[in-house]
Short mmCIF file of C-alpha atoms and ligand atoms in Angstrom, two decimals:
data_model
loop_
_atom_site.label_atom_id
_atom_site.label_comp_id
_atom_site.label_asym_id
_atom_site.label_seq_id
_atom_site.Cartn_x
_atom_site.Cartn_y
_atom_site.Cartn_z
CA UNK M 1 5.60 22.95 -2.98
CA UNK M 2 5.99 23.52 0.58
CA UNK M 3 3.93 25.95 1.13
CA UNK M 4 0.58 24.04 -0.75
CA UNK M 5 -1.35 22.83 2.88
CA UNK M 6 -3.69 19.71 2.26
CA UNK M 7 -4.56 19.42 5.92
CA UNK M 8 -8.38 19.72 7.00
CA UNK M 9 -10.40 19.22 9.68
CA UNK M 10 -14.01 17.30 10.57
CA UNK M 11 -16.00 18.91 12.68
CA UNK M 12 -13.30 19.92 14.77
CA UNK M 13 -11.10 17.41 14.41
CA UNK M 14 -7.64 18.25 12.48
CA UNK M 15 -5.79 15.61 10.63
CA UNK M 16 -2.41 16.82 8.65
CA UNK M 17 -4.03 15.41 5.40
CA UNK M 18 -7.53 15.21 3.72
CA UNK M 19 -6.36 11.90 2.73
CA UNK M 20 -6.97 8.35 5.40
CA UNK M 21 -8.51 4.73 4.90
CA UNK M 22 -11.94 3.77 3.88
CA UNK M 23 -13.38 1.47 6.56
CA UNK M 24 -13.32 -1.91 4.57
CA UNK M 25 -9.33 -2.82 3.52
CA UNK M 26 -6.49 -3.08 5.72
CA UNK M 27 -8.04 -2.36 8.75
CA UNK M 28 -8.86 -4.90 10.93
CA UNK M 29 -6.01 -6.40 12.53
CA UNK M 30 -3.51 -4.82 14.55
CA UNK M 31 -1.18 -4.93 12.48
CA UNK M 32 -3.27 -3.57 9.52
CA UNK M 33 -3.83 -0.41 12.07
CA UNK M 34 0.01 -0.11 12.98
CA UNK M 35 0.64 0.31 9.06
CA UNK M 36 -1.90 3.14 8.84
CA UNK M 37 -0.43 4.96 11.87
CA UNK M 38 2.92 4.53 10.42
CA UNK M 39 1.85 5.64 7.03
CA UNK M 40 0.68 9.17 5.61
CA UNK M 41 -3.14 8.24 5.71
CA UNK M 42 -3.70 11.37 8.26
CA UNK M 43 -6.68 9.19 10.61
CA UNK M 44 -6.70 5.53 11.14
CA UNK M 45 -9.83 3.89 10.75
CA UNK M 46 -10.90 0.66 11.94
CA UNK M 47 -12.84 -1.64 9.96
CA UNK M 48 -16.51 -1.97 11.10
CA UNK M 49 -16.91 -3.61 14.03
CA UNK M 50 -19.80 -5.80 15.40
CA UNK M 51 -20.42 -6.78 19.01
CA UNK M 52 -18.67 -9.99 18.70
CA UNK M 53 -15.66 -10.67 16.61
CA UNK M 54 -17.21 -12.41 13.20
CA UNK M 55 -15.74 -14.20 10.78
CA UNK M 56 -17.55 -12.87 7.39
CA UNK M 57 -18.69 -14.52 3.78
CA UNK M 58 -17.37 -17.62 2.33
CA UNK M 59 -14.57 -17.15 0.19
CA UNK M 60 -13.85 -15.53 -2.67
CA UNK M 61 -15.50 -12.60 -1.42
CA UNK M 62 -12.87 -9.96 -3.01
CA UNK M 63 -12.08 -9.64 -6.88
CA UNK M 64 -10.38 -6.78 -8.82
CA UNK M 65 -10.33 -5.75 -12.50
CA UNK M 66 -9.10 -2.47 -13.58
CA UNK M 67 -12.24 -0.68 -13.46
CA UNK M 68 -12.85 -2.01 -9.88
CA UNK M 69 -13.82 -3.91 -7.12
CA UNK M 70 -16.81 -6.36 -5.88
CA UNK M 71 -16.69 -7.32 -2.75
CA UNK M 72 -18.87 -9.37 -0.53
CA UNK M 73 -17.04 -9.50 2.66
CA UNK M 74 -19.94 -9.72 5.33
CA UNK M 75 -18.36 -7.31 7.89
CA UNK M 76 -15.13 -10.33 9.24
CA UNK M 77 -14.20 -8.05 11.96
CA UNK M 78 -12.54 -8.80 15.96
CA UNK M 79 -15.30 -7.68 17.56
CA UNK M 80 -15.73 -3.97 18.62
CA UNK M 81 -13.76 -4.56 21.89
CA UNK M 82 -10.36 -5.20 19.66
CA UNK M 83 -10.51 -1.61 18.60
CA UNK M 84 -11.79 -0.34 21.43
CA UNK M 85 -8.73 -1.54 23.78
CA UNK M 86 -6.29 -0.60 21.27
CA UNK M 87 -7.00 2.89 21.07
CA UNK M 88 -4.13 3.68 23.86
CA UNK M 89 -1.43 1.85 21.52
CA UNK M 90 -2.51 3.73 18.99
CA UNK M 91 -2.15 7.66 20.68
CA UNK M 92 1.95 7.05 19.21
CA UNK M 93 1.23 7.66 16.22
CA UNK M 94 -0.60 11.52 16.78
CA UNK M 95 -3.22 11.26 14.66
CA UNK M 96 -7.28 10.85 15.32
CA UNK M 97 -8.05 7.07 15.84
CA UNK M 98 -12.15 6.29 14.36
CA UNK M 99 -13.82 3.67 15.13
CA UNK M 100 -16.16 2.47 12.95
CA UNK M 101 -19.48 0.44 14.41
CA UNK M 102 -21.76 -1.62 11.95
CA UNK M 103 -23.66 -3.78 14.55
CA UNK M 104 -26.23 -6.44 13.37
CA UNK M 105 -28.78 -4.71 15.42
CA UNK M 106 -29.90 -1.29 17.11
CA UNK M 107 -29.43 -2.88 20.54
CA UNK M 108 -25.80 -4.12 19.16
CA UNK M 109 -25.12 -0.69 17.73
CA UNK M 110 -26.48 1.15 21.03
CA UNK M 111 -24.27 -0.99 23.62
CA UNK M 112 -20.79 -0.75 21.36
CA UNK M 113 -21.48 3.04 21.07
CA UNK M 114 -21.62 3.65 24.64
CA UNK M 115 -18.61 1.97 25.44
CA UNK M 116 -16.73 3.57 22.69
CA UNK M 117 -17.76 6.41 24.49
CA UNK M 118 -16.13 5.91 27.89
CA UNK M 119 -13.03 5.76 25.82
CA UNK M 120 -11.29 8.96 25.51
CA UNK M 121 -8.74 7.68 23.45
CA UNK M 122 -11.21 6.64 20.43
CA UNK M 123 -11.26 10.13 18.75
CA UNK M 124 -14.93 9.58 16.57
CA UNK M 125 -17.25 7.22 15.60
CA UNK M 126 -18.54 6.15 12.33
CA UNK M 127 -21.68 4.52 12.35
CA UNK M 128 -22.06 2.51 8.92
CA UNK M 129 -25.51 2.38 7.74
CA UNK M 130 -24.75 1.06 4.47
CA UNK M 131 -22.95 -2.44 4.65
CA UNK M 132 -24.87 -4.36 1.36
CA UNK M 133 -23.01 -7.78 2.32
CA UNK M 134 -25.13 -9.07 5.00
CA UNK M 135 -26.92 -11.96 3.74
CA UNK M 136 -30.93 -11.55 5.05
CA UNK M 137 -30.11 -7.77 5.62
CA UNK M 138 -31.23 -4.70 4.07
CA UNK M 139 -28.71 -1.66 3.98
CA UNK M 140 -30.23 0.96 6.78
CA UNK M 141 -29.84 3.63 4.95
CA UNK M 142 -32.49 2.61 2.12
CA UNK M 143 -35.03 2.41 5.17
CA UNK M 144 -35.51 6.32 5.95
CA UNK M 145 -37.62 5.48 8.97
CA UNK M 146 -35.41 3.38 10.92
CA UNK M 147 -32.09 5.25 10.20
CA UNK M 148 -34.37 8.23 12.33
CA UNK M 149 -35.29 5.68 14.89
CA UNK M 150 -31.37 4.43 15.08
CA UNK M 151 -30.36 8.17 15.09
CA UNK M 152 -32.95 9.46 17.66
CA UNK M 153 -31.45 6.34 19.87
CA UNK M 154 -27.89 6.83 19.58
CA UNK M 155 -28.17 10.50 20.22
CA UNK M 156 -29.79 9.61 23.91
CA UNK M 157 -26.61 7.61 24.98
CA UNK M 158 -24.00 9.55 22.31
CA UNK M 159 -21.51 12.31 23.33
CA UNK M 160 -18.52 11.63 21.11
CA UNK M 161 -18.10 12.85 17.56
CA UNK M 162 -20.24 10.86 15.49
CA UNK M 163 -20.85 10.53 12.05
CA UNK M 164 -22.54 7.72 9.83
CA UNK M 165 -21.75 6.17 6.59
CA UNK M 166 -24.42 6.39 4.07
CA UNK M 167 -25.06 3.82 0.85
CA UNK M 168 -25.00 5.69 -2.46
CA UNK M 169 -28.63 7.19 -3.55
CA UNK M 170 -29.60 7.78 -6.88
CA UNK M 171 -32.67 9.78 -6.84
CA UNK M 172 -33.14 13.70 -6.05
CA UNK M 173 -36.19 12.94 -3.75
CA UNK M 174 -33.98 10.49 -1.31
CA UNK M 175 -31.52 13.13 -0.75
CA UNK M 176 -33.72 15.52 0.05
CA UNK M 177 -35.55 13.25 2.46
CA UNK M 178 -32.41 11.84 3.92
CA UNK M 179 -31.18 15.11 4.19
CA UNK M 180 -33.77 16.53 6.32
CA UNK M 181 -33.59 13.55 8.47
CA UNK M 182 -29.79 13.98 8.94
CA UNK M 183 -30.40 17.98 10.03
CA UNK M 184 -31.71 17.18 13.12
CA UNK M 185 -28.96 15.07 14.72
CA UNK M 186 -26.07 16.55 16.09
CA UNK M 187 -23.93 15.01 13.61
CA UNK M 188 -20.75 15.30 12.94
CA UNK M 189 -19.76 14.38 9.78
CA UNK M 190 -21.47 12.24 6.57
CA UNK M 191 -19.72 9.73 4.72
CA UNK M 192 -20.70 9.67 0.75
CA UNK M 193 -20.53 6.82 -0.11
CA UNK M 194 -20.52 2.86 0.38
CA UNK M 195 -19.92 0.82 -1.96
CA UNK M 196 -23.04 0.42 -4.78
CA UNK M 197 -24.63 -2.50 -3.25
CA UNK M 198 -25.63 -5.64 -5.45
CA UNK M 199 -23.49 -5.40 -8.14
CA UNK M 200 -22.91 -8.40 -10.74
CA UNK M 201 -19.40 -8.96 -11.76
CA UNK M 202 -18.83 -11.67 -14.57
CA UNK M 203 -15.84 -13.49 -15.84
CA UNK M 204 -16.26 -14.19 -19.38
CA UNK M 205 -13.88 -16.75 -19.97
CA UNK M 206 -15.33 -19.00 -17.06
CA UNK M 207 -18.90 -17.68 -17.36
CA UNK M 208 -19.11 -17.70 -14.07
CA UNK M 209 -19.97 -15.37 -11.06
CA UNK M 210 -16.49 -13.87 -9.28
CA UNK M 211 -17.38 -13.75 -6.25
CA UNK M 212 -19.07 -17.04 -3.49
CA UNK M 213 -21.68 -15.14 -1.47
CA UNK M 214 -25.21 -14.18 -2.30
CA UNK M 215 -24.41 -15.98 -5.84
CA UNK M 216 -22.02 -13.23 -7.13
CA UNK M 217 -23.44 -10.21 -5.76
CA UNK M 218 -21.75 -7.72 -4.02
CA UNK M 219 -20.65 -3.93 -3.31
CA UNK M 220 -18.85 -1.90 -5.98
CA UNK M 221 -15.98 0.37 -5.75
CA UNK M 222 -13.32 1.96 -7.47
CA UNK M 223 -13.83 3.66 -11.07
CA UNK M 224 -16.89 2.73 -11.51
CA UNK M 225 -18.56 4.39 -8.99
CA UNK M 226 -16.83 7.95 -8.80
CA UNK M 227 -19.54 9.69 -10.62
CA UNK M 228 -22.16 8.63 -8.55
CA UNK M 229 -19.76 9.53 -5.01
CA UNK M 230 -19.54 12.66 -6.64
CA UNK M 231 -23.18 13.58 -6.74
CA UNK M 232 -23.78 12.00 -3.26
CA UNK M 233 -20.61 14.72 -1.91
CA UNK M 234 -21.96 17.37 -4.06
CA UNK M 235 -25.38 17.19 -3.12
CA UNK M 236 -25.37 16.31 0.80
CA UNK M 237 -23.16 19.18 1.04
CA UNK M 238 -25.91 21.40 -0.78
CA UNK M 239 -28.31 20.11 1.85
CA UNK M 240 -26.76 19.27 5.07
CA UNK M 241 -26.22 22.25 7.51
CA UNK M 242 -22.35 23.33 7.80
CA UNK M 243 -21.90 21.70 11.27
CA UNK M 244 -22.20 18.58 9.19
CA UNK M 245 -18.44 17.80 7.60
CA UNK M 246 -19.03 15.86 4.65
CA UNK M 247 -16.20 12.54 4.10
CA UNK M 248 -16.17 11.44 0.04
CA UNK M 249 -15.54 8.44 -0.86
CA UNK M 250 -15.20 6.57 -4.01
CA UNK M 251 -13.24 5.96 -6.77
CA UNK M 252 -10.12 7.91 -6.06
CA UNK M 253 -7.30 6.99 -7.45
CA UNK M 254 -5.18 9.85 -8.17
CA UNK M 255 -4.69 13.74 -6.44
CA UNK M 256 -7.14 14.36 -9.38
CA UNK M 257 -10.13 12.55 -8.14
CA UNK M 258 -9.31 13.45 -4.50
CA UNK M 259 -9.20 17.31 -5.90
CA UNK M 260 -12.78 16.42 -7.68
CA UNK M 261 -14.41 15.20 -4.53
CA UNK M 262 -12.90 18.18 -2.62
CA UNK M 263 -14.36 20.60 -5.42
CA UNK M 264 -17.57 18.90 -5.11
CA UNK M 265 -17.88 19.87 -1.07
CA UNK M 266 -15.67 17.08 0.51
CA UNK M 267 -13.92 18.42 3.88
CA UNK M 268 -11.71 15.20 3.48
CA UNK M 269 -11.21 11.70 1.56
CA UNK M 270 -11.35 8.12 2.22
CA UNK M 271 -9.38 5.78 -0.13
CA UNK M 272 -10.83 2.16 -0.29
CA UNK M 273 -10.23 -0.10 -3.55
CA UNK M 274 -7.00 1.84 -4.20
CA UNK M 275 -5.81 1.19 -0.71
CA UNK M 276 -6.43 -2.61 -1.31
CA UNK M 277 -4.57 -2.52 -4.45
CA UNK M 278 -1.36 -0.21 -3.66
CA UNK M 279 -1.19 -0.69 0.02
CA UNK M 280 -0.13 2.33 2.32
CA UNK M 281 1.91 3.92 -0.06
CA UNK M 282 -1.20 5.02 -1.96
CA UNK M 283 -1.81 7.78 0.59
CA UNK M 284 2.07 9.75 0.20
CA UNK M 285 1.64 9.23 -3.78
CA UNK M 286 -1.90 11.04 -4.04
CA UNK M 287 -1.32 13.22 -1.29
CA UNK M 288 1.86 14.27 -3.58
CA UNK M 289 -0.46 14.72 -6.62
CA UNK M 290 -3.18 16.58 -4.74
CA UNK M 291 -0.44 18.94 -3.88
CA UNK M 292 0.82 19.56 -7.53
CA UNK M 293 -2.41 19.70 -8.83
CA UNK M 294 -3.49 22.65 -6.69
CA UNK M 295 0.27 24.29 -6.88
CA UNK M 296 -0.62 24.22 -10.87
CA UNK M 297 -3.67 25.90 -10.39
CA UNK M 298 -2.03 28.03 -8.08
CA UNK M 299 -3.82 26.82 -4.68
CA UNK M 300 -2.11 26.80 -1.15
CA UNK M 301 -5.33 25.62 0.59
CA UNK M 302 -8.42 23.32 0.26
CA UNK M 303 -10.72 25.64 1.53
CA UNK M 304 -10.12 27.95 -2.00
CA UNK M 305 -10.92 25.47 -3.99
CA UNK M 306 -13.40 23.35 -1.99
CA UNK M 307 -17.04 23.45 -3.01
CA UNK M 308 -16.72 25.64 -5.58
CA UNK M 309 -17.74 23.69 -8.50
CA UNK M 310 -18.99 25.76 -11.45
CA UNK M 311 -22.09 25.59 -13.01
CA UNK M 312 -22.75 26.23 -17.27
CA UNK M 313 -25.39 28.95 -17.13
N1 OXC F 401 -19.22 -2.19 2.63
C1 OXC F 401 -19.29 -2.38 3.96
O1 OXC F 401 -19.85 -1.57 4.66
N2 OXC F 401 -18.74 -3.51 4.47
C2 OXC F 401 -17.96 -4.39 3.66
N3 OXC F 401 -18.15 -4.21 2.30
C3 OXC F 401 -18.70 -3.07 1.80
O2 OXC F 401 -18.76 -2.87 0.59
C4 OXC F 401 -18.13 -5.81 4.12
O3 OXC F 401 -17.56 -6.14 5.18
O4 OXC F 401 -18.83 -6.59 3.48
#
């Protein structure tokens, strides 16, 4: 199998695997980043950060079933100038270091990106536009208008390799709109998708809500929402120009749904629920499956496979 290559690269930037961390589990202490740099995710990725460290949602704000996740976390997070000054500790490990930036404003989001930017060490940013968790917040990517105002700002003060991280959509006319609104940045890569926002989990037996904020609702991940990360990949890479890498995200598992993702236009992979569930080993296991998935079907690299979903005509 040695000779089956599941490396990649975004925009540029070349990671050994398609395969690292969704921004969301695992990721926000130290410690949670020295796992990923000792592990096979192939980028480490910080959880969101906000200009000052924040504690998040009452608790429970995390439940699991075997179809899922809900989550209502509300962004807990160190504060964006934790990740920023461990960047340098991180350079050990030889692999690209994101940062990802979810401010609670445009001014917030403005002043971390420019200091992440006088850090050479911080490899690329991702800016999420798509957090559903904040109580009294709507998810900026649902307001087409101000993600152009955010973008047209951050692009004045921006030089590093940025990308953003976009909430699922559902309907052909917002990706075509957000679409053309993403062509005019100088982008780097898209991330399809966050989790579905305002979903209702219910326990049965307790008839309750599972989770304490906003009454039970929260973001969705895992199985559930695969098909619809798989449209978002399929169709952003249909629309966005090829400068723009495009990250899935969503519902995998298994090498299998990494392969789907990649056959749907993905240039690489993000694992989130799984992650949470299996810990780093998750990333050697599907990365191993990937491999003798595309050995079987006689592949040695992603780019002969990836985009090249068929139609039935
Ligand atoms: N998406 C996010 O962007 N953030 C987290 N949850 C989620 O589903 C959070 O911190 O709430």
């Amino acid at each position: 199998m040695s000779e089956v290559s599941v490396s990649t690269n975004i925009s540029g930037i070349e990671l050994k695997s398609c395969l690292y961390n969704a921004s969301g589990p695992l990721c926000t202490t130290v410690e949670h980043l020295n796992d990923l740099g000792l592990s096979h995710s192939a980028a480490i990725l910080s959880k969101s950060s906000t200009l000052k460290e924040h504690k998040g949602n009452p608790s429970p704000r995390y439940f699991e079933n075997e179809l899922g996740s809900i989550n209502s976390m509300g962004l807990p997070n160190k504060g964006y100038l934790y990740y920023d000054s461990l960047a340098s500790s991180l350079l050990k490990y030889e692999k690209p270091y994101f940062v990802s930036v979810s401010g609670f404003s445009l001014e917030e989001n403005l002043c971390i990106i420019k200091k992440l930017n006088e850090n050479k060490e911080v490899t690329a940013i991702e800016l999420n536009l798509s957090c559903p968790n904040v109580p009294g917040k709507p998810q900026t990517g649902y307001d087409f208008q101000q993600v152009k105002l955010v973008l047209e700002e951050v692009f004045k003060i921006n030089k590093k390799t940025l990308g953003v991280k976009l909430p699922p959509y559902f309907d052909l006319i917002h990706f075509y709109s957000m679409a053309d609104i993403l062509n005019e940045y100088p982008l780097s890569f898209v991330t399809c998708i966050n989790s579905i926002g305002n979903g209702l989990v219910i326990d049965v037996e307790t008839e309750s809500v599972v989770i304490k904020p906003k009454n039970g609702f929260g973001g969705i991940g895992g199985d559930y929402i695969k098909p619809t990360a798989l449209a978002n990949v399929r169709k952003f890479r249909e629309l966005l120009k090829k400068e723009i890498s495009v990250i899935g995200c969503g519902g995998i598992k298994t090498g299998m749904d990494a392969f789907e993702h990649i056959l749907c236009g993905a240039d690489a992979v993000q694992i989130g629920t799984q992650f949470m569930r299996e810990g780093i080993n998750c990333f050697e296991r599907i990365e191993s499956e990937l491999k003798e998935l595309m050995q079987s079907k006689g592949y040695k690299t992603l780019n002969e496979f990836k985009g090249n979903i068929k139609l039935i005509h």
